[in-house]
């Protein structure tokens, strides 16, 4: 297909309008509507993989649009009454089908590529970790739009009815929602088997910055989408009922091959990106490769916090700081390791702090690690925050609230000040006993750390 034919097809088709829709709709959604894609370390402009996954997640709406617009394009010859005339020309039907399908597929994939490019420019300016492991995620997304449009064109040509585009678009929307990839960290039991759910071109919402799709998912989805595209093209070029029936073979073969390759275990769908999770250290302070740009701000406050904890706790104090890399379900207890202060950059208390405020936040986390991760965006219980404030005050000497935890400064002070006042009035030995009881409650996640500081449960 030369440039002149491509320009002609673009003028005669709905491809430019379809491309405009697929460019404007996702950008409007990502920029104008608040959502999880705006917050945390996994926001859509924070890192390469999360950017690729967020743009792929939008296919739950964009893919049905591509299929419906493709079906509308497939009705062109029928609407114009030229189907029989074109069939009588010496030019092979596959040539005409290639020109029509090529123009539409090129436009839709270009629109999707522009959306990815907008995100990529922002990611590039804000991260120090450059890699290309995200490219397969975006390439499969672009392929899905092209395959969906070509399939829609083929079905529109095979079933030339005014009802075909809306029925096909609604059917594709139902398909993507029923087979939507379940986020197994949030939903223990998927509505459909994992292999079937992965036939959807959309992916789950992004919650963990270190997760990526496994290679078997990329390969299986590519086989499935190539089968869809081949069936769409065959239907677009078919001139007889027998040819239309044979056109179903590629999609059936693609589905069979995909189901052999796609993982049956949800835990093999999203996997930890080992290169991104590798620790980058400055002395005893370590962060993941993904967040290496944060190491400079964390290193000095981290060393200072470790020194203060050593003075306060002795041999029981943490000796290193590591960023959290262990996958967990929503609401699960964050990991605990002997001698390690685990930080999570989705915890606003740590992520938003600098200088002395960061030292205080790290001391608080080292003294009383939270049991309810604040990365769940609900702030965690107020009693945990109050206990952390008192623990940090016991080390640093003054009671100050911690920011970024979802609780107002006034509420934190009102809850913590009476307990802090009573704690300071005790002899040093009793203070240390209550601090140890608080740490045991925080580390075990079975008792109330604030109650331990207040002396609840002590023998009379």
Tab-separated table of C-alpha atoms in Angstrom:
chain	number	residue	atom	x	y	z
A	1	UNK	CA	0.000	0.000	0.000
A	2	UNK	CA	1.640	3.231	-1.187
A	3	UNK	CA	1.256	6.680	0.314
A	4	UNK	CA	-1.337	7.808	-2.250
A	5	UNK	CA	-3.605	4.851	-1.500
A	6	UNK	CA	-3.197	5.436	2.231
A	7	UNK	CA	-4.180	9.109	1.902
A	8	UNK	CA	-7.210	8.157	-0.159
A	9	UNK	CA	-8.358	5.570	2.349
A	10	UNK	CA	-7.920	8.011	5.205
A	11	UNK	CA	-10.121	10.574	3.432
A	12	UNK	CA	-12.823	8.021	2.662
A	13	UNK	CA	-12.857	6.255	6.039
A	14	UNK	CA	-13.756	6.991	9.653
A	15	UNK	CA	-10.154	6.241	10.662
A	16	UNK	CA	-9.146	9.878	11.415
A	17	UNK	CA	-12.212	10.366	13.625
A	18	UNK	CA	-11.597	7.034	15.327
A	19	UNK	CA	-7.999	8.025	16.006
A	20	UNK	CA	-9.116	11.368	17.438
A	21	UNK	CA	-11.533	9.609	19.799
A	22	UNK	CA	-8.878	7.150	20.960
A	23	UNK	CA	-6.449	9.992	21.583
A	24	UNK	CA	-8.754	12.477	23.307
A	25	UNK	CA	-10.778	10.063	25.469
A	26	UNK	CA	-7.898	8.482	27.455
A	27	UNK	CA	-6.096	11.794	27.952
A	28	UNK	CA	-9.304	13.400	29.208
A	29	UNK	CA	-9.834	10.500	31.594
A	30	UNK	CA	-6.276	10.490	32.897
A	31	UNK	CA	-6.022	14.262	33.346
A	32	UNK	CA	-9.532	15.412	34.215
A	33	UNK	CA	-11.002	12.615	36.348
A	34	UNK	CA	-9.383	11.949	39.748
A	35	UNK	CA	-8.480	8.318	40.395
A	36	UNK	CA	-5.796	5.954	41.591
A	37	UNK	CA	-3.745	6.901	38.531
A	38	UNK	CA	-3.066	10.273	40.206
A	39	UNK	CA	-1.715	9.035	43.538
A	40	UNK	CA	1.115	7.020	45.048
A	41	UNK	CA	4.244	5.533	43.575
A	42	UNK	CA	2.172	3.651	40.983
A	43	UNK	CA	0.533	6.749	39.474
A	44	UNK	CA	0.549	6.741	35.694
A	45	UNK	CA	3.364	9.278	35.261
A	46	UNK	CA	5.635	7.974	38.039
A	47	UNK	CA	7.387	4.980	36.442
A	48	UNK	CA	7.592	3.305	33.043
A	49	UNK	CA	5.802	0.068	33.884
A	50	UNK	CA	2.957	1.732	35.782
A	51	UNK	CA	2.502	4.169	32.879
A	52	UNK	CA	2.229	1.285	30.411
A	53	UNK	CA	-0.175	-0.646	32.647
A	54	UNK	CA	-2.426	2.349	33.314
A	55	UNK	CA	-2.759	3.089	29.602
A	56	UNK	CA	-3.490	-0.601	28.984
A	57	UNK	CA	-6.171	-0.570	31.683
A	58	UNK	CA	-8.096	2.019	29.650
A	59	UNK	CA	-8.641	-0.576	26.924
A	60	UNK	CA	-11.624	-1.837	28.882
A	61	UNK	CA	-13.404	1.167	27.308
A	62	UNK	CA	-11.253	1.916	24.258
A	63	UNK	CA	-11.216	-1.579	22.776
A	64	UNK	CA	-15.024	-1.772	22.358
A	65	UNK	CA	-14.891	1.666	20.717
A	66	UNK	CA	-12.261	0.421	18.259
A	67	UNK	CA	-14.319	-2.683	17.460
A	68	UNK	CA	-17.514	-0.656	16.928
A	69	UNK	CA	-15.814	1.948	14.738
A	70	UNK	CA	-14.200	-0.824	12.735
A	71	UNK	CA	-17.611	-2.393	12.146
A	72	UNK	CA	-18.939	0.998	11.009
A	73	UNK	CA	-16.059	1.227	8.546
A	74	UNK	CA	-16.809	-2.295	7.309
A	75	UNK	CA	-20.278	-1.166	6.225
A	76	UNK	CA	-18.920	1.458	3.835
A	77	UNK	CA	-19.253	-0.489	0.602
A	78	UNK	CA	-22.711	-1.750	1.554
A	79	UNK	CA	-23.951	1.745	2.433
A	80	UNK	CA	-22.630	3.196	-0.807
A	81	UNK	CA	-24.080	0.348	-2.889
A	82	UNK	CA	-20.730	-0.438	-4.529
A	83	UNK	CA	-20.107	-3.900	-3.094
A	84	UNK	CA	-21.072	-5.759	-6.299
A	85	UNK	CA	-19.211	-3.279	-8.490
A	86	UNK	CA	-15.997	-3.633	-6.513
A	87	UNK	CA	-16.338	-7.418	-6.509
A	88	UNK	CA	-16.378	-7.402	-10.331
A	89	UNK	CA	-13.120	-5.471	-10.676
A	90	UNK	CA	-9.882	-7.370	-11.440
A	91	UNK	CA	-8.163	-6.067	-8.318
A	92	UNK	CA	-7.984	-8.870	-5.717
A	93	UNK	CA	-10.266	-8.441	-2.722
A	94	UNK	CA	-7.363	-8.910	-0.353
A	95	UNK	CA	-5.684	-5.805	-1.793
A	96	UNK	CA	-8.736	-3.660	-1.098
A	97	UNK	CA	-9.038	-5.230	2.364
A	98	UNK	CA	-5.376	-4.509	3.104
A	99	UNK	CA	-5.759	-0.843	2.176
A	100	UNK	CA	-8.861	-0.404	4.309
A	101	UNK	CA	-7.550	-2.355	7.292
A	102	UNK	CA	-4.088	-0.795	7.085
A	103	UNK	CA	-5.358	2.778	7.196
A	104	UNK	CA	-7.586	2.178	10.185
A	105	UNK	CA	-5.083	0.067	12.107
A	106	UNK	CA	-2.311	2.603	11.530
A	107	UNK	CA	-4.484	5.472	12.760
A	108	UNK	CA	-5.628	3.709	15.925
A	109	UNK	CA	-2.190	2.458	16.873
A	110	UNK	CA	-0.749	5.926	16.261
A	111	UNK	CA	-3.366	7.458	18.561
A	112	UNK	CA	-2.533	4.952	21.301
A	113	UNK	CA	1.183	5.563	20.772
A	114	UNK	CA	0.637	9.295	21.278
A	115	UNK	CA	-1.118	8.630	24.601
A	116	UNK	CA	1.833	6.499	25.686
A	117	UNK	CA	4.238	9.187	24.464
A	118	UNK	CA	2.522	11.840	26.598
A	119	UNK	CA	3.009	9.643	29.672
A	120	UNK	CA	6.558	8.685	28.678
A	121	UNK	CA	7.699	12.310	28.461
A	122	UNK	CA	6.512	12.944	32.020
A	123	UNK	CA	8.012	9.707	33.341
A	124	UNK	CA	11.347	10.497	31.707
A	125	UNK	CA	11.527	13.852	33.465
A	126	UNK	CA	10.752	12.412	36.901
A	127	UNK	CA	12.571	9.090	37.305
A	128	UNK	CA	16.189	8.006	37.363
A	129	UNK	CA	15.425	4.428	36.351
A	130	UNK	CA	15.324	3.944	32.573
A	131	UNK	CA	14.407	0.533	31.154
A	132	UNK	CA	12.481	-0.999	28.270
A	133	UNK	CA	10.643	-3.802	30.044
A	134	UNK	CA	7.425	-1.790	29.694
A	135	UNK	CA	7.464	-1.845	25.888
A	136	UNK	CA	5.785	-5.283	25.458
A	137	UNK	CA	2.868	-4.071	27.593
A	138	UNK	CA	2.254	-1.084	25.313
A	139	UNK	CA	2.942	-2.972	22.087
A	140	UNK	CA	0.345	-5.609	22.955
A	141	UNK	CA	-2.093	-2.793	23.775
A	142	UNK	CA	-1.542	-1.197	20.361
A	143	UNK	CA	-1.919	-4.585	18.678
A	144	UNK	CA	-5.225	-5.137	20.481
A	145	UNK	CA	-6.680	-1.913	19.065
A	146	UNK	CA	-5.579	-2.788	15.546
A	147	UNK	CA	-6.903	-6.359	15.872
A	148	UNK	CA	-10.210	-5.151	17.319
A	149	UNK	CA	-10.730	-2.642	14.521
A	150	UNK	CA	-9.906	-5.192	11.804
A	151	UNK	CA	-12.211	-7.745	13.421
A	152	UNK	CA	-14.972	-5.147	13.519
A	153	UNK	CA	-14.442	-4.363	9.836
A	154	UNK	CA	-14.617	-8.022	8.912
A	155	UNK	CA	-17.809	-8.613	10.883
A	156	UNK	CA	-19.318	-5.420	9.435
A	157	UNK	CA	-18.554	-6.625	5.921
A	158	UNK	CA	-19.904	-10.125	6.635
A	159	UNK	CA	-23.070	-8.889	8.387
A	160	UNK	CA	-23.946	-5.614	6.614
A	161	UNK	CA	-26.638	-4.332	8.971
A	162	UNK	CA	-27.045	-0.936	10.587
A	163	UNK	CA	-27.274	-2.778	13.911
A	164	UNK	CA	-23.894	-4.478	13.533
A	165	UNK	CA	-21.645	-1.648	14.882
A	166	UNK	CA	-23.639	-0.944	18.080
A	167	UNK	CA	-24.270	-4.633	18.795
A	168	UNK	CA	-20.614	-5.468	18.228
A	169	UNK	CA	-19.422	-2.559	20.409
A	170	UNK	CA	-21.745	-3.574	23.248
A	171	UNK	CA	-20.675	-7.201	22.874
A	172	UNK	CA	-17.003	-6.166	23.058
A	173	UNK	CA	-17.728	-4.074	26.160
A	174	UNK	CA	-19.401	-7.035	27.846
A	175	UNK	CA	-16.498	-9.243	26.782
A	176	UNK	CA	-13.852	-6.963	28.297
A	177	UNK	CA	-15.800	-6.576	31.533
A	178	UNK	CA	-16.650	-10.255	31.986
A	179	UNK	CA	-13.097	-11.310	31.190
A	180	UNK	CA	-11.530	-8.362	32.924
A	181	UNK	CA	-8.236	-9.267	34.532
A	182	UNK	CA	-9.003	-9.633	38.229
A	183	UNK	CA	-6.522	-8.051	40.608
A	184	UNK	CA	-5.744	-11.152	42.631
A	185	UNK	CA	-4.169	-9.127	45.389
A	186	UNK	CA	-7.558	-7.525	46.019
A	187	UNK	CA	-9.990	-10.212	44.859
A	188	UNK	CA	-9.027	-13.703	46.091
A	189	UNK	CA	-11.353	-15.533	43.700
A	190	UNK	CA	-11.691	-14.436	40.090
A	191	UNK	CA	-15.055	-14.537	38.347
A	192	UNK	CA	-13.572	-16.608	35.504
A	193	UNK	CA	-10.493	-18.837	35.185
A	194	UNK	CA	-7.276	-16.895	34.910
A	195	UNK	CA	-6.446	-18.074	31.391
A	196	UNK	CA	-9.817	-16.905	30.071
A	197	UNK	CA	-9.597	-13.569	31.878
A	198	UNK	CA	-6.278	-12.884	30.140
A	199	UNK	CA	-7.987	-12.946	26.736
A	200	UNK	CA	-9.207	-9.447	27.579
A	201	UNK	CA	-6.896	-6.756	26.167
A	202	UNK	CA	-7.350	-4.673	29.347
A	203	UNK	CA	-5.351	-5.135	32.529
A	204	UNK	CA	-6.148	-4.543	36.179
A	205	UNK	CA	-5.688	-1.221	37.927
A	206	UNK	CA	-2.122	-0.673	39.068
A	207	UNK	CA	-1.477	-0.901	42.822
A	208	UNK	CA	2.174	-1.967	43.108
A	209	UNK	CA	4.931	-0.168	41.245
A	210	UNK	CA	7.178	-3.259	41.195
A	211	UNK	CA	4.665	-5.543	39.461
A	212	UNK	CA	4.763	-6.263	35.743
A	213	UNK	CA	3.137	-8.777	33.400
A	214	UNK	CA	5.022	-12.020	32.861
A	215	UNK	CA	6.470	-12.995	29.485
A	216	UNK	CA	3.949	-15.831	29.058
A	217	UNK	CA	1.126	-13.278	29.263
A	218	UNK	CA	2.678	-11.180	26.481
A	219	UNK	CA	3.162	-14.222	24.238
A	220	UNK	CA	-0.297	-15.670	24.859
A	221	UNK	CA	-2.099	-12.380	24.308
A	222	UNK	CA	-0.117	-11.719	21.130
A	223	UNK	CA	-1.137	-15.121	19.694
A	224	UNK	CA	-4.791	-14.455	20.562
A	225	UNK	CA	-4.794	-10.960	19.053
A	226	UNK	CA	-3.046	-12.097	15.875
A	227	UNK	CA	-5.756	-14.726	15.495
A	228	UNK	CA	-8.443	-12.050	15.907
A	229	UNK	CA	-6.758	-9.811	13.349
A	230	UNK	CA	-6.346	-12.666	10.856
A	231	UNK	CA	-10.015	-13.626	11.178
A	232	UNK	CA	-11.082	-10.000	10.735
A	233	UNK	CA	-8.937	-9.623	7.627
A	234	UNK	CA	-10.178	-12.925	6.194
A	235	UNK	CA	-13.805	-11.858	6.730
A	236	UNK	CA	-13.056	-8.503	5.131
A	237	UNK	CA	-11.654	-10.174	2.012
A	238	UNK	CA	-14.110	-13.123	1.888
A	239	UNK	CA	-16.598	-13.191	-0.991
A	240	UNK	CA	-18.396	-16.515	-0.377
A	241	UNK	CA	-20.095	-18.168	2.594
A	242	UNK	CA	-17.462	-20.905	2.540
A	243	UNK	CA	-14.642	-18.346	2.746
A	244	UNK	CA	-16.371	-16.641	5.670
A	245	UNK	CA	-16.654	-19.958	7.477
A	246	UNK	CA	-12.972	-20.720	6.900
A	247	UNK	CA	-12.145	-17.237	8.210
A	248	UNK	CA	-13.027	-18.434	11.716
A	249	UNK	CA	-10.068	-20.822	11.758
A	250	UNK	CA	-7.401	-18.240	12.734
A	251	UNK	CA	-9.281	-16.954	15.782
A	252	UNK	CA	-9.947	-20.499	16.984
A	253	UNK	CA	-6.310	-21.454	16.468
A	254	UNK	CA	-5.139	-18.265	18.190
A	255	UNK	CA	-7.403	-18.914	21.176
A	256	UNK	CA	-6.222	-22.520	21.481
A	257	UNK	CA	-2.547	-21.548	21.334
A	258	UNK	CA	-3.059	-18.649	23.734
A	259	UNK	CA	-4.784	-20.842	26.312
A	260	UNK	CA	-1.828	-23.222	26.163
A	261	UNK	CA	0.632	-20.412	26.847
A	262	UNK	CA	-1.233	-18.137	29.270
A	263	UNK	CA	-0.625	-18.906	32.975
A	264	UNK	CA	-3.374	-20.678	34.890
A	265	UNK	CA	-2.065	-19.432	38.245
A	266	UNK	CA	-2.872	-15.741	38.904
A	267	UNK	CA	0.403	-15.445	40.799
A	268	UNK	CA	2.232	-16.029	37.510
A	269	UNK	CA	0.301	-13.276	35.749
A	270	UNK	CA	1.706	-10.331	37.684
A	271	UNK	CA	5.274	-10.906	38.791
A	272	UNK	CA	7.835	-8.778	40.580
A	273	UNK	CA	10.218	-7.053	38.210
A	274	UNK	CA	13.490	-8.285	39.677
A	275	UNK	CA	15.588	-5.565	38.049
A	276	UNK	CA	13.284	-2.845	39.369
A	277	UNK	CA	13.208	-4.389	42.865
A	278	UNK	CA	16.997	-4.671	43.185
A	279	UNK	CA	18.251	-2.637	46.136
A	280	UNK	CA	20.462	0.391	45.534
A	281	UNK	CA	22.298	1.443	48.715
A	282	UNK	CA	24.132	4.350	50.247
A	283	UNK	CA	25.696	2.767	53.304
A	284	UNK	CA	22.949	1.232	55.474
A	285	UNK	CA	20.155	3.005	53.566
A	286	UNK	CA	18.730	1.140	50.565
A	287	UNK	CA	15.908	1.755	48.093
A	288	UNK	CA	14.743	-0.167	45.054
A	289	UNK	CA	16.211	0.519	41.648
A	290	UNK	CA	12.860	2.017	40.661
A	291	UNK	CA	13.177	4.714	43.338
A	292	UNK	CA	16.905	5.306	43.108
A	293	UNK	CA	16.215	9.025	42.576
A	294	UNK	CA	14.921	9.181	46.173
A	295	UNK	CA	18.096	7.768	47.713
A	296	UNK	CA	19.893	11.109	47.928
A	297	UNK	CA	17.109	12.639	50.048
A	298	UNK	CA	16.764	9.534	52.230
A	299	UNK	CA	20.406	8.680	52.940
A	300	UNK	CA	21.443	11.313	55.507
A	301	UNK	CA	18.122	11.384	57.434
A	302	UNK	CA	18.165	7.589	57.369
A	303	UNK	CA	21.623	7.349	58.915
A	304	UNK	CA	20.655	9.892	61.552
A	305	UNK	CA	17.458	7.989	62.370
A	306	UNK	CA	19.347	4.697	62.691
A	307	UNK	CA	21.791	6.340	65.102
A	308	UNK	CA	18.969	7.704	67.259
A	309	UNK	CA	17.243	4.327	67.318
A	310	UNK	CA	20.501	2.658	68.334
A	311	UNK	CA	20.860	5.041	71.274
A	312	UNK	CA	17.257	4.493	72.356
A	313	UNK	CA	16.895	0.724	71.860
A	314	UNK	CA	20.403	-0.646	72.014
A	315	UNK	CA	20.963	-4.027	70.390
A	316	UNK	CA	17.292	-4.346	69.475
A	317	UNK	CA	17.384	-1.346	67.139
A	318	UNK	CA	17.242	-1.720	63.334
A	319	UNK	CA	20.644	-1.364	61.679
A	320	UNK	CA	19.616	-0.905	58.018
A	321	UNK	CA	16.816	0.747	56.074
A	322	UNK	CA	15.307	-1.131	53.131
A	323	UNK	CA	12.428	-0.216	50.876
A	324	UNK	CA	9.553	-2.684	50.887
A	325	UNK	CA	9.617	-5.124	47.945
A	326	UNK	CA	7.375	-7.961	49.141
A	327	UNK	CA	4.022	-8.292	47.323
A	328	UNK	CA	1.025	-8.350	49.664
A	329	UNK	CA	-2.725	-8.332	49.576
A	330	UNK	CA	-4.640	-5.180	50.396
A	331	UNK	CA	-4.808	-4.667	54.141
A	332	UNK	CA	-2.188	-7.332	54.863
A	333	UNK	CA	0.408	-6.680	57.549
A	334	UNK	CA	3.581	-5.167	56.078
A	335	UNK	CA	6.660	-7.341	56.296
A	336	UNK	CA	8.867	-7.367	59.379
A	337	UNK	CA	12.566	-8.311	59.444
A	338	UNK	CA	14.930	-8.376	62.402
A	339	UNK	CA	17.309	-5.445	62.290
A	340	UNK	CA	15.587	-3.859	59.276
A	341	UNK	CA	13.558	-0.662	59.166
A	342	UNK	CA	11.225	-1.214	56.213
A	343	UNK	CA	10.009	1.898	54.412
A	344	UNK	CA	7.187	2.231	51.909
A	345	UNK	CA	7.123	5.270	49.638
A	346	UNK	CA	3.367	4.940	49.356
A	347	UNK	CA	3.264	5.872	53.043
A	348	UNK	CA	2.681	9.621	52.938
A	349	UNK	CA	4.334	10.066	56.331
A	350	UNK	CA	7.664	9.059	54.787
A	351	UNK	CA	7.182	9.960	51.124
A	352	UNK	CA	6.185	13.547	51.807
A	353	UNK	CA	8.761	14.300	54.518
A	354	UNK	CA	12.164	15.946	54.136
A	355	UNK	CA	15.019	16.774	56.507
A	356	UNK	CA	14.136	16.695	60.213
A	357	UNK	CA	10.550	15.707	59.442
A	358	UNK	CA	11.849	12.653	57.590
A	359	UNK	CA	14.136	11.768	60.516
A	360	UNK	CA	11.123	11.890	62.841
A	361	UNK	CA	9.010	9.781	60.459
A	362	UNK	CA	11.758	7.147	60.186
A	363	UNK	CA	12.269	7.051	63.952
A	364	UNK	CA	8.509	6.638	64.409
A	365	UNK	CA	8.421	3.772	61.908
A	366	UNK	CA	11.456	2.130	63.512
A	367	UNK	CA	9.973	2.377	66.994
A	368	UNK	CA	6.418	1.301	66.136
A	369	UNK	CA	5.993	-0.164	62.626
A	370	UNK	CA	2.435	0.244	61.360
A	371	UNK	CA	0.213	-2.837	61.166
A	372	UNK	CA	-2.228	-1.335	58.683
A	373	UNK	CA	-0.204	-0.101	55.688
A	374	UNK	CA	-0.893	3.545	55.010
A	375	UNK	CA	-0.372	2.819	51.332
A	376	UNK	CA	-3.960	1.501	51.396
A	377	UNK	CA	-4.869	5.207	51.238
A	378	UNK	CA	-7.065	5.147	54.310
A	379	UNK	CA	-4.452	6.511	56.690
A	380	UNK	CA	-4.472	3.578	59.103
A	381	UNK	CA	-5.952	3.623	62.606
A	382	UNK	CA	-5.490	6.846	64.558
A	383	UNK	CA	-4.160	4.908	67.565
A	384	UNK	CA	-1.227	3.648	65.491
A	385	UNK	CA	-0.390	7.178	64.399
A	386	UNK	CA	-0.654	8.463	67.984
A	387	UNK	CA	1.592	5.653	69.237
A	388	UNK	CA	4.163	6.487	66.571
A	389	UNK	CA	4.090	10.177	67.531
A	390	UNK	CA	4.701	9.333	71.198
A	391	UNK	CA	7.454	6.838	70.353
A	392	UNK	CA	9.254	9.431	68.212
A	393	UNK	CA	8.807	12.008	70.981
A	394	UNK	CA	10.372	9.618	73.498
A	395	UNK	CA	13.476	9.429	71.302
A	396	UNK	CA	13.605	13.061	70.123
A	397	UNK	CA	12.281	14.803	73.220
A	398	UNK	CA	9.256	16.723	71.892
A	399	UNK	CA	5.788	15.649	70.829
A	400	UNK	CA	4.929	16.631	67.268
A	401	UNK	CA	2.262	15.167	64.968
A	402	UNK	CA	3.218	13.224	61.863
A	403	UNK	CA	2.018	14.515	58.517
A	404	UNK	CA	0.738	12.516	55.556
A	405	UNK	CA	-1.216	9.873	57.478
A	406	UNK	CA	-4.780	11.012	56.879
A	407	UNK	CA	-5.332	12.379	60.395
A	408	UNK	CA	-5.342	16.073	61.312
A	409	UNK	CA	-2.587	17.448	63.519
A	410	UNK	CA	-5.147	18.547	66.114
A	411	UNK	CA	-6.699	15.089	66.337
A	412	UNK	CA	-3.290	13.460	66.688
A	413	UNK	CA	-2.247	15.805	69.502
A	414	UNK	CA	-5.572	15.378	71.298
A	415	UNK	CA	-5.150	11.597	71.256
A	416	UNK	CA	-1.434	11.452	72.033
A	417	UNK	CA	-0.821	14.293	74.500
A	418	UNK	CA	-2.493	12.764	77.615
A	419	UNK	CA	-0.594	9.491	77.127
A	420	UNK	CA	2.661	11.343	76.470
A	421	UNK	CA	2.223	13.481	79.584
A	422	UNK	CA	1.634	10.421	81.764
A	423	UNK	CA	4.574	8.584	80.189
A	424	UNK	CA	7.004	11.450	80.877
A	425	UNK	CA	5.965	11.516	84.530
A	426	UNK	CA	7.120	7.929	85.084
A	427	UNK	CA	10.618	6.845	86.155
A	428	UNK	CA	12.962	5.996	83.292
A	429	UNK	CA	12.771	2.260	83.940
A	430	UNK	CA	8.970	2.257	83.735
A	431	UNK	CA	9.067	4.400	80.594
A	432	UNK	CA	11.356	1.852	78.963
A	433	UNK	CA	9.069	-0.998	80.016
A	434	UNK	CA	6.083	0.687	78.362
A	435	UNK	CA	8.105	1.491	75.229
A	436	UNK	CA	9.102	-2.181	74.963
A	437	UNK	CA	5.471	-3.234	75.461
A	438	UNK	CA	4.448	-0.805	72.730
A	439	UNK	CA	7.074	-2.202	70.339
A	440	UNK	CA	5.941	-5.758	71.056
A	441	UNK	CA	2.331	-4.781	70.309
A	442	UNK	CA	3.326	-2.973	67.109
A	443	UNK	CA	5.563	-5.775	65.880
A	444	UNK	CA	3.020	-8.482	66.698
A	445	UNK	CA	-0.013	-6.582	65.404
A	446	UNK	CA	-2.187	-8.283	68.008
A	447	UNK	CA	-2.423	-5.672	70.791
A	448	UNK	CA	-2.992	-1.912	71.050
A	449	UNK	CA	0.345	-0.024	70.969
A	450	UNK	CA	-1.231	3.144	72.340
A	451	UNK	CA	-2.831	1.143	75.161
A	452	UNK	CA	0.570	-0.324	75.974
A	453	UNK	CA	2.023	3.176	76.278
A	454	UNK	CA	-0.857	4.134	78.563
A	455	UNK	CA	-0.103	1.148	80.801
A	456	UNK	CA	-3.225	-0.851	79.993
A	457	UNK	CA	-2.773	-4.506	80.752
A	458	UNK	CA	-0.113	-3.918	83.377
A	459	UNK	CA	-0.477	-5.816	86.590
A	460	UNK	CA	-1.630	-3.601	89.508
